[in-house]
CSV table of C-alpha atoms and ligand atoms in Angstrom, one decimal:
chain,number,residue,atom,x,y,z
A,1,MET,CA,183.6,104.7,277.2
A,2,LYS,CA,184.9,108.6,277.4
A,3,ASP,CA,181.6,110.2,278.1
A,4,ASP,CA,181.5,113.5,278.9
A,5,LEU,CA,179.8,113.7,282.4
A,6,HIS,CA,182.7,111.3,283.7
A,7,TYR,CA,185.6,112.6,281.7
A,8,MET,CA,187.6,114.7,284.4
A,9,PRO,CA,191.0,113.7,283.4
A,10,ILE,CA,193.8,113.4,286.3
A,11,LYS,CA,197.5,111.7,286.3
A,12,ILE,CA,199.0,108.9,288.3
A,13,GLY,CA,202.4,109.1,287.5
A,14,GLU,CA,202.6,108.6,283.1
A,15,VAL,CA,198.8,106.8,283.5
A,16,GLU,CA,195.6,109.1,282.5
A,17,LEU,CA,192.7,108.0,284.6
A,18,LYS,CA,189.6,109.5,283.1
A,19,ASN,CA,188.3,110.9,286.4
A,20,PRO,CA,190.1,110.9,289.8
A,21,PHE,CA,187.6,108.2,291.0
A,22,VAL,CA,189.3,104.6,292.0
A,23,VAL,CA,187.5,101.1,293.0
A,24,ALA,CA,189.5,100.4,296.0
A,25,SER,CA,190.6,97.1,296.6
A,26,GLY,CA,188.1,94.9,298.5
A,27,PRO,CA,184.9,92.7,298.1
A,28,THR,CA,183.7,94.8,295.0
A,29,THR,CA,187.0,93.9,292.9
A,30,LYS,CA,187.1,90.2,293.1
A,31,ARG,CA,185.2,89.3,289.9
A,32,VAL,CA,185.6,90.2,286.4
A,33,ASP,CA,181.8,91.0,286.5
A,34,GLN,CA,182.3,93.6,289.3
A,35,LEU,CA,185.5,95.3,287.3
A,36,GLU,CA,183.3,95.1,283.9
A,37,LEU,CA,180.1,97.1,286.0
A,38,ALA,CA,182.5,99.4,287.5
A,39,GLU,CA,183.7,100.2,284.2
A,40,ARG,CA,180.3,100.8,282.6
A,41,GLU,CA,179.7,103.1,285.6
A,42,GLY,CA,182.7,105.6,284.4
A,43,TRP,CA,184.7,104.4,287.2
A,44,ALA,CA,188.5,105.0,285.9
A,45,ALA,CA,190.2,102.7,287.6
A,46,ALA,CA,190.0,99.5,289.9
A,47,SER,CA,192.7,97.8,292.4
A,48,ILE,CA,191.9,94.3,292.8
A,49,LYS,CA,191.3,92.0,296.0
A,50,LEU,CA,194.2,91.6,297.9
A,51,THR,CA,196.5,88.8,296.5
A,52,MET,CA,198.2,87.1,299.5
A,53,ILE,CA,201.6,85.0,298.2
A,54,PRO,CA,201.9,82.3,299.1
A,55,ASP,CA,198.2,81.7,299.5
A,56,PRO,CA,196.3,83.3,302.0
A,57,TYR,CA,197.1,82.2,305.6
A,58,ILE,CA,193.8,83.4,307.2
A,59,ASN,CA,191.0,82.9,304.5
A,60,TYR,CA,187.3,82.7,305.4
A,61,GLU,CA,184.1,83.4,303.8
A,62,PRO,CA,183.1,87.4,304.9
A,63,ARG,CA,181.6,88.9,308.1
A,64,TYR,CA,180.8,92.5,307.7
A,65,ARG,CA,179.0,94.9,309.6
A,66,TRP,CA,177.5,98.0,308.7
A,67,LEU,CA,176.6,100.2,311.5
A,68,LYS,CA,174.4,103.0,310.4
A,69,LYS,CA,174.0,105.1,313.3
A,70,GLU,CA,178.0,105.3,313.6
A,71,LYS,CA,178.3,105.5,310.0
A,72,LEU,CA,181.2,102.9,310.8
A,73,HIS,CA,181.9,99.6,308.4
A,74,THR,CA,183.8,96.7,310.5
A,75,PHE,CA,184.8,93.6,308.7
A,76,THR,CA,186.8,90.3,310.6
A,77,ALA,CA,186.4,87.4,308.4
A,78,GLU,CA,187.8,87.9,304.8
A,79,TYR,CA,188.4,86.3,301.8
A,80,ARG,CA,191.5,86.9,299.6
A,81,LEU,CA,192.6,85.4,296.6
A,82,GLU,CA,195.5,83.1,295.8
A,83,MET,CA,198.0,83.8,293.4
A,84,GLU,CA,196.6,82.0,290.4
A,85,GLN,CA,193.2,83.3,291.3
A,86,GLY,CA,195.0,87.2,291.1
A,87,LEU,CA,196.4,86.6,287.8
A,88,ARG,CA,193.4,85.3,286.2
A,89,LEU,CA,191.5,88.0,287.5
A,90,VAL,CA,193.8,90.5,286.1
A,91,GLU,CA,194.0,88.8,282.8
A,92,ALA,CA,190.2,88.5,282.5
A,93,ALA,CA,189.8,92.3,283.3
A,94,ARG,CA,191.9,93.1,280.4
A,95,ARG,CA,190.4,90.6,278.2
A,96,LYS,CA,186.7,92.1,279.0
A,97,CYS,CA,187.6,95.7,279.9
A,98,ARG,CA,188.7,98.3,277.2
A,99,GLU,CA,189.1,101.5,279.6
A,100,ILE,CA,189.0,100.8,283.3
A,101,VAL,CA,192.8,100.7,284.5
A,102,ILE,CA,193.2,97.5,286.5
A,103,ILE,CA,195.7,98.0,289.7
A,104,ALA,CA,197.1,94.7,291.3
A,105,ASN,CA,196.9,94.5,295.0
A,106,TYR,CA,199.3,91.8,296.9
A,107,SER,CA,201.0,91.4,300.0
A,108,CYS,CA,203.9,89.0,300.1
A,109,VAL,CA,205.0,87.5,303.8
A,110,GLU,CA,208.4,86.3,302.1
A,111,PRO,CA,211.1,87.8,304.2
A,112,ASP,CA,213.9,87.0,301.3
A,113,LEU,CA,211.8,89.8,298.7
A,114,GLU,CA,211.6,86.9,295.8
A,115,GLY,CA,208.1,86.7,296.3
A,116,TRP,CA,207.5,90.3,295.7
A,117,GLN,CA,209.6,90.7,293.1
A,118,ASP,CA,208.1,87.5,291.5
A,119,ALA,CA,204.4,88.6,292.1
A,120,ALA,CA,205.3,91.8,290.3
A,121,ARG,CA,206.8,89.8,287.6
A,122,ARG,CA,203.8,87.8,287.1
A,123,PHE,CA,201.3,90.7,287.5
A,124,GLU,CA,203.2,92.6,284.9
A,125,ALA,CA,202.9,89.5,282.4
A,126,ALA,CA,198.8,89.0,283.3
A,127,GLY,CA,198.5,92.6,281.9
A,128,ALA,CA,198.1,94.6,285.0
A,129,GLN,CA,198.1,98.6,284.4
A,130,MET,CA,199.7,99.5,288.0
A,131,LEU,CA,200.7,97.1,290.9
A,132,GLU,CA,199.9,98.3,294.4
A,133,LEU,CA,202.1,96.7,297.2
A,134,ASN,CA,199.8,96.2,300.2
A,135,PHE,CA,201.5,97.2,303.4
A,136,CYS,CA,198.0,98.1,304.9
A,137,CYS,CA,195.6,95.0,305.5
A,138,PRO,CA,195.3,95.5,309.6
A,139,ASN,CA,192.7,92.3,309.5
A,140,MET,CA,195.3,89.4,308.8
A,141,SER,CA,199.0,89.4,310.7
A,142,PHE,CA,198.8,92.8,312.0
A,143,ASN,CA,195.5,91.7,314.2
A,144,VAL,CA,197.3,88.7,315.7
A,145,ASP,CA,200.2,91.0,316.4
A,146,VAL,CA,197.9,93.5,318.3
A,147,LEU,CA,196.5,91.0,320.4
A,148,SER,CA,200.0,88.7,320.9
A,149,GLN,CA,201.7,92.1,322.2
A,150,GLY,CA,203.5,92.1,318.7
A,151,LYS,CA,205.3,90.6,316.2
A,152,LYS,CA,206.6,87.1,316.5
A,153,GLU,CA,210.1,85.5,315.0
A,154,GLY,CA,208.3,82.8,312.8
A,155,ARG,CA,204.8,84.0,312.4
A,156,PRO,CA,203.4,85.4,308.8
A,157,SER,CA,203.9,89.4,308.5
A,158,SER,CA,201.5,90.9,306.0
A,159,GLY,CA,199.8,94.0,305.5
A,160,ALA,CA,199.8,96.4,308.1
A,161,SER,CA,202.4,94.4,310.4
A,162,MET,CA,205.2,95.4,308.1
A,163,GLY,CA,203.7,99.3,307.1
A,164,ASP,CA,205.5,101.1,309.9
A,165,ASP,CA,208.8,99.9,308.6
A,166,GLU,CA,210.2,102.4,306.3
A,167,ASN,CA,213.0,100.5,305.6
A,168,PHE,CA,211.7,97.8,304.9
A,169,VAL,CA,208.8,99.7,302.7
A,170,ARG,CA,211.7,101.3,301.0
A,171,LEU,CA,213.6,97.9,300.3
A,172,VAL,CA,210.2,96.3,298.6
A,173,THR,CA,209.4,99.5,296.4
A,174,GLU,CA,213.3,99.4,295.3
A,175,LYS,CA,213.3,95.8,294.9
A,176,THR,CA,209.9,95.9,292.9
A,177,ARG,CA,211.1,98.9,290.7
A,178,GLU,CA,214.1,96.7,289.9
A,179,VAL,CA,211.8,94.0,288.1
A,180,THR,CA,209.1,96.2,286.4
A,181,SER,CA,208.4,99.1,284.3
A,182,LEU,CA,204.8,99.4,285.7
A,183,PRO,CA,204.0,102.4,288.1
A,184,VAL,CA,204.3,101.4,291.5
A,185,ILE,CA,201.4,102.4,294.2
A,186,VAL,CA,202.3,101.7,297.6
A,187,LYS,CA,199.2,101.1,300.0
A,188,ILE,CA,200.3,102.4,303.5
A,189,THR,CA,198.3,101.8,306.6
A,190,PRO,CA,198.2,104.7,309.4
A,191,GLU,CA,198.7,102.3,311.9
A,192,GLY,CA,202.2,102.8,312.8
A,193,GLY,CA,201.1,106.7,313.3
A,194,ARG,CA,204.0,107.4,310.9
A,195,ILE,CA,202.4,107.4,307.2
A,196,ALA,CA,204.0,110.4,306.3
A,197,GLU,CA,207.3,109.4,306.9
A,198,VAL,CA,206.9,106.2,305.3
A,199,SER,CA,205.3,107.5,302.2
A,200,LYS,CA,208.6,109.4,301.8
A,201,ALA,CA,210.6,106.6,301.7
A,202,ALA,CA,208.4,105.1,299.3
A,203,TYR,CA,208.5,107.7,297.2
A,204,ASP,CA,212.1,108.1,297.4
A,205,ALA,CA,212.5,104.4,296.4
A,206,GLY,CA,210.7,105.2,293.2
A,207,ALA,CA,206.9,104.6,293.9
A,208,THR,CA,204.6,106.3,291.6
A,209,ALA,CA,202.0,107.2,294.1
A,210,VAL,CA,200.6,106.2,297.7
A,211,CYS,CA,197.6,104.9,298.6
A,212,SER,CA,196.3,105.9,302.1
A,213,ALA,CA,194.4,103.2,303.5
A,214,GLY,CA,191.7,104.8,306.1
A,215,ASN,CA,191.5,101.2,307.4
A,216,ARG,CA,191.8,101.3,311.1
A,217,LEU,CA,191.7,98.3,313.6
A,218,GLY,CA,189.6,98.7,316.3
A,219,ILE,CA,186.7,97.1,318.5
A,220,PRO,CA,183.4,98.1,317.3
A,221,SER,CA,180.2,98.2,319.2
A,222,ILE,CA,179.9,95.6,322.2
A,223,ASP,CA,176.4,94.4,323.2
A,224,VAL,CA,176.9,94.8,326.9
A,225,TRP,CA,174.1,92.5,328.0
A,226,ASN,CA,175.7,89.5,326.0
A,227,TYR,CA,179.2,90.6,325.7
A,228,LYS,CA,180.6,86.8,324.9
A,229,LYS,CA,178.3,87.6,321.6
A,230,PRO,CA,179.9,89.1,318.8
A,231,ILE,CA,178.2,91.6,316.8
A,232,TYR,CA,178.7,90.2,314.1
A,233,HIS,CA,176.2,87.5,312.6
A,234,LEU,CA,177.3,83.6,312.1
A,235,GLN,CA,180.4,84.4,314.0
A,236,GLY,CA,181.3,82.7,317.3
A,237,GLU,CA,184.2,84.9,318.8
A,238,ASN,CA,184.5,88.8,319.3
A,239,THR,CA,187.4,90.1,317.7
A,240,MET,CA,189.0,92.9,316.1
A,241,GLY,CA,187.6,94.8,313.2
A,242,ALA,CA,189.0,96.4,310.2
A,243,LEU,CA,187.1,100.1,310.3
A,244,SER,CA,186.1,101.8,307.4
A,245,GLY,CA,183.8,104.2,305.9
A,246,PRO,CA,182.6,107.5,307.0
A,247,TRP,CA,183.4,107.3,310.4
A,248,ILE,CA,187.2,107.3,309.3
A,249,LYS,CA,186.9,110.5,307.0
A,250,PRO,CA,188.5,112.8,309.6
A,251,LEU,CA,191.2,110.5,310.0
A,252,ALA,CA,192.0,109.9,306.4
A,253,LEU,CA,192.1,113.5,305.7
A,254,ARG,CA,194.9,113.8,308.4
A,255,ASP,CA,196.7,111.1,306.6
A,256,VAL,CA,196.5,112.5,303.0
A,257,PHE,CA,197.2,116.1,304.9
A,258,GLU,CA,200.1,114.9,306.7
A,259,ILE,CA,201.6,112.9,303.5
A,260,ARG,CA,201.5,115.8,301.2
A,261,ARG,CA,202.8,118.4,303.5
A,262,LEU,CA,205.7,116.1,304.4
A,263,VAL,CA,206.3,115.1,300.3
A,264,GLY,CA,205.6,118.4,298.5
A,265,PRO,CA,203.7,118.9,295.5
A,266,GLY,CA,204.9,116.3,293.3
A,267,PRO,CA,203.9,113.1,294.1
A,268,SER,CA,200.6,111.5,293.6
A,269,ILE,CA,198.1,110.3,296.5
A,270,ILE,CA,195.4,108.1,296.2
A,271,GLY,CA,193.2,109.5,298.9
A,272,THR,CA,191.2,107.0,300.4
A,273,GLY,CA,189.1,106.4,303.6
A,274,GLY,CA,185.5,107.0,304.3
A,275,VAL,CA,184.4,109.3,301.3
A,276,ALA,CA,180.8,108.7,300.5
A,277,SER,CA,179.9,111.7,298.8
A,278,TRP,CA,181.1,113.9,296.1
A,279,GLU,CA,182.0,116.7,298.8
A,280,ASP,CA,184.1,114.3,300.9
A,281,ALA,CA,186.1,113.2,297.6
A,282,VAL,CA,186.8,117.4,297.5
A,283,GLU,CA,187.9,117.3,300.4
A,284,MET,CA,190.1,114.8,300.4
A,285,MET,CA,191.5,116.8,297.3
A,286,MET,CA,191.9,119.8,299.0
A,287,CYS,CA,193.9,118.0,301.8
A,288,GLY,CA,196.4,117.1,299.1
A,289,ALA,CA,195.0,114.0,297.3
A,290,ASP,CA,194.9,113.6,293.6
A,291,SER,CA,192.8,110.9,293.0
A,292,ILE,CA,190.3,109.4,295.4
A,293,GLY,CA,189.6,105.9,296.4
A,294,VAL,CA,186.6,104.5,297.4
A,295,CYS,CA,185.8,100.8,299.0
A,296,THR,CA,183.0,101.1,301.7
A,297,GLN,CA,180.4,103.0,299.7
A,298,THR,CA,180.8,100.4,296.5
A,299,MET,CA,179.7,97.4,299.1
A,300,LEU,CA,176.7,99.3,300.4
A,301,SER,CA,175.5,100.7,297.3
A,302,GLY,CA,177.3,99.6,293.8
A,303,PHE,CA,178.9,101.9,291.4
A,304,SER,CA,176.3,103.7,289.7
A,305,PHE,CA,176.3,106.4,292.5
A,306,LEU,CA,179.0,107.8,290.8
A,307,GLU,CA,177.3,109.6,288.0
A,308,LYS,CA,175.5,110.7,290.9
A,309,TRP,CA,178.7,112.3,292.4
A,310,MET,CA,179.8,113.9,289.0
A,311,LYS,CA,177.0,115.9,288.3
A,312,PRO,CA,177.2,118.2,291.6
A,313,LEU,CA,181.1,118.3,291.1
A,314,LYS,CA,181.2,119.6,287.9
A,315,GLU,CA,178.2,122.0,289.0
A,316,TYR,CA,180.5,122.6,291.7
A,317,MET,CA,183.7,123.3,289.7
A,318,ARG,CA,182.4,125.5,287.2
A,319,LYS,CA,180.8,127.9,290.3
A,320,MET,CA,183.8,128.0,291.8
A,321,GLY,CA,186.0,128.7,288.7
A,322,PHE,CA,188.0,125.4,289.2
A,323,GLN,CA,189.0,124.2,285.6
A,324,ARG,CA,190.2,120.9,286.4
A,325,ALA,CA,190.1,118.4,288.8
A,326,LYS,CA,194.2,119.5,289.9
A,327,ASP,CA,192.8,123.0,290.5
A,328,LEU,CA,191.2,121.5,294.1
A,329,ARG,CA,194.1,120.0,295.4
A,330,ASP,CA,196.2,121.1,298.0
A,331,LEU,CA,194.1,124.4,298.7
A,332,LEU,CA,193.8,123.6,302.4
A,333,LEU,CA,197.2,123.1,302.9
A,334,GLU,CA,198.2,126.3,303.7
A,335,GLU,CA,195.1,127.0,305.9
A,336,ILE,CA,195.1,124.6,308.0
A,337,LYS,CA,197.1,126.6,311.1
A,338,PRO,CA,198.9,125.1,314.1
A,339,ALA,CA,196.9,125.5,317.4
A,340,THR,CA,199.8,128.4,317.9
A,341,ASP,CA,198.3,130.3,315.5
A,342,LEU,CA,194.9,130.9,315.6
A,343,THR,CA,192.5,133.8,315.5
A,344,ILE,CA,189.9,133.9,318.3
A,345,TRP,CA,187.3,136.0,318.3
A,346,ALA,CA,185.3,137.4,321.1
A,347,GLY,CA,181.8,137.0,321.2
A,348,TYR,CA,178.6,135.6,322.9
A,349,ALA,CA,175.8,133.4,322.4
A,350,GLN,CA,172.1,134.8,322.1
A,351,VAL,CA,168.9,132.9,321.6
A,352,ASP,CA,166.0,134.0,319.7
A,353,LEU,CA,163.0,133.6,322.3
A,354,THR,CA,160.7,133.0,319.7
A,355,LYS,CA,162.2,129.7,318.4
A,356,CYS,CA,163.0,128.6,322.1
A,357,SER,CA,161.0,125.7,323.5
A,358,SER,CA,162.2,126.0,327.0
A,359,CYS,CA,163.4,122.3,326.6
A,360,GLY,CA,166.6,123.2,329.1
A,361,LEU,CA,168.9,121.4,327.2
A,362,CYS,CA,171.3,124.1,326.9
A,363,VAL,CA,170.9,124.6,330.8
A,364,GLU,CA,172.2,121.3,331.3
A,365,ILE,CA,175.8,122.0,329.2
A,366,GLY,CA,178.4,120.6,331.7
A,367,HIS,CA,180.8,123.4,331.0
A,368,CYS,CA,179.1,126.7,330.8
A,369,ASN,CA,177.3,128.3,333.4
A,370,ALA,CA,175.9,131.3,331.2
A,371,ILE,CA,172.7,129.8,330.4
A,372,VAL,CA,170.0,130.0,332.7
A,373,MET,CA,165.9,129.2,332.1
A,374,THR,CA,163.4,131.9,332.8
A,375,ASP,CA,159.8,132.0,332.1
A,376,ASP,CA,160.3,133.6,328.8
A,377,GLY,CA,163.1,130.6,327.7
A,378,ALA,CA,166.5,130.1,328.2
A,379,GLN,CA,168.8,133.2,328.6
A,380,VAL,CA,172.5,134.0,327.9
A,381,ASP,CA,174.3,136.1,330.4
A,382,SER,CA,176.8,137.5,327.5
A,383,GLU,CA,179.7,138.8,330.3
A,384,GLY,CA,180.1,134.9,331.2
A,385,CYS,CA,179.6,133.1,328.2
A,386,GLN,CA,182.8,132.1,326.9
A,387,GLY,CA,181.6,131.4,323.2
A,388,CYS,CA,182.5,127.9,322.9
A,389,SER,CA,179.3,127.2,320.9
A,390,THR,CA,178.5,124.1,322.4
A,391,CYS,CA,174.6,125.2,322.9
A,392,ILE,CA,174.1,126.1,319.5
A,393,ASP,CA,175.1,122.5,318.4
A,394,ILE,CA,172.8,121.4,321.5
A,395,CYS,CA,169.5,123.0,320.5
A,396,THR,CA,167.2,121.0,318.4
A,397,LYS,CA,165.5,124.1,317.4
A,398,LYS,CA,168.2,126.1,316.0
A,399,ALA,CA,167.4,128.9,318.3
A,400,ILE,CA,170.8,129.8,319.2
A,401,THR,CA,173.6,132.1,317.2
A,402,MET,CA,176.7,133.8,318.1
A,403,VAL,CA,177.4,137.4,318.3
A,404,GLU,CA,180.9,138.5,317.2
A,405,THR,CA,182.0,141.4,319.3
A,406,GLY,CA,185.2,142.0,316.7
A,407,GLN,CA,187.9,142.1,319.4
A,408,VAL,CA,190.5,139.0,318.9
A,409,ILE,CA,190.9,137.7,322.5
A,410,MET,CA,194.7,136.9,322.9
A,411,ARG,CA,196.1,134.1,325.0
A,412,ASP,CA,197.0,136.1,328.1
A,413,ASP,CA,193.7,137.4,328.5
A,414,ILE,CA,192.4,134.1,329.0
A,415,ASN,CA,192.2,132.2,332.7
A,416,ILE,CA,190.2,129.0,332.3
A,417,CYS,CA,190.7,128.8,335.8
A,418,VAL,CA,188.3,131.3,337.1
B,1,FMN,C1,185.6,94.4,303.6
B,1,FMN,C2,186.7,95.1,303.0
B,1,FMN,C3,188.2,94.3,302.3
B,1,FMN,C4,189.2,95.2,301.8
B,1,FMN,N1,190.2,94.3,301.5
B,1,FMN,C5,191.0,95.1,300.9
B,1,FMN,C6,192.2,94.4,300.0
B,1,FMN,O1,191.9,93.4,299.9
B,1,FMN,N2,193.1,95.3,299.8
B,1,FMN,C7,193.5,96.4,300.2
B,1,FMN,O2,194.4,97.0,299.9
B,1,FMN,N3,192.5,96.9,300.8
B,1,FMN,C8,191.4,96.7,301.0
B,1,FMN,N4,190.2,97.2,302.1
B,1,FMN,C9,190.8,98.4,302.4
B,1,FMN,C10,189.7,99.7,301.5
B,1,FMN,O3,190.3,99.3,299.9
B,1,FMN,C11,190.1,101.0,301.6
B,1,FMN,O4,191.5,101.5,301.7
B,1,FMN,C12,189.6,101.1,303.0
B,1,FMN,O5,188.6,100.4,303.4
B,1,FMN,C13,189.1,102.6,303.3
B,1,FMN,O6,188.3,103.3,302.4
B,1,FMN,P1,186.6,103.4,302.4
B,1,FMN,O7,186.4,103.8,303.8
B,1,FMN,O8,185.8,104.0,300.9
B,1,FMN,O9,186.3,101.6,302.7
B,1,FMN,C14,189.3,96.5,302.4
B,1,FMN,C15,188.1,97.3,303.1
B,1,FMN,C16,186.8,96.8,303.4
B,1,FMN,C17,186.1,97.3,303.7
């Protein structure tokens, strides 16, 4: 179904995707009807729900919360696939879907690597077009590790528990490469704080792409009046949650940026985490992603929004003079400067008194004493104003703007203790 609107091809290794949009592994990729629908709605690829090998040792009916105000999704309990279910899903998807590229996402707890290799062979035989090694899931053994102050001998280790160990990631990737000719995606975790180094190890071992997971483990809001009761419905205890959705985007952009900076322009990156609009996707590509994984947004609103993204995305590209998705890639790599290299312009805030409502919010700003309230409204002492711009964001009437005086402030001139 190669309609023009959804056609914006990119490549992951040798595999051409008709556009950069991949349904990231999760609850919207665990049934074949979901994959068929994603295909009908123009998605280029889908990574099926995690298959655990051996069978999942933590498996529940799902418990999710979408915290609208925080733009944060969190989940605790989740259902994973057993090997046979994963294989059947891939087989059925290949029978029923014609165009969407099917990615098998799996994680293995076997320390001897046999399980990883066996899974690669079996998913290839089932018809998977790409393999995705899951070193990212933070909500199984990693959750237990964090709450038990570390990994323990004898306890199963999967997903993010292994994702900070570049030697292990390298080894599994190499061993997988030995038994398959399929492209291998390594889905990595930011939890170990070394996402770029681990990615490099994966590429060095022959990975075709890395997928940056975005997901972090955290403690979402607590009801302080009833702190023993979790915010999740139908769940007895509080626990950590795997966080995703728009809240996570700034961190996910950084993950992609760090990987791209370290590994250079060659390797493919599937940037994932918090993408909820076509603009988010553009930002992700500008930071270094070739393609874009989306999970939470598909949970909240299905697959049909892709059409609403493609139209303005194409229009944007036309206006900006970009021909191909690839033209967006890496545009921010040289733009994001170290803190030592910033140009800071001198300037001060000014208030448009015709818009000021005299609410006094700007006067309350704790780090600033340059704003006072007069009978006419808020007034800024331009000499005392440091130009931080917090007042612009606090003002509900859009009454404050910055006046740039043109002079560059050198760091030596600033005495923050005055
Ligand atoms: C409920 C839920 C289940 C998920 N299950 C998986 C999974 O089985 N395998 C996997 O690699 N990632 C899984 N993820 C992670 C997503 O694929 C994605 O990397 C992450 O949520 C960040 O992207 P997003 O903000 O678009 O959701 C899951 C995410 C959520 C929210």
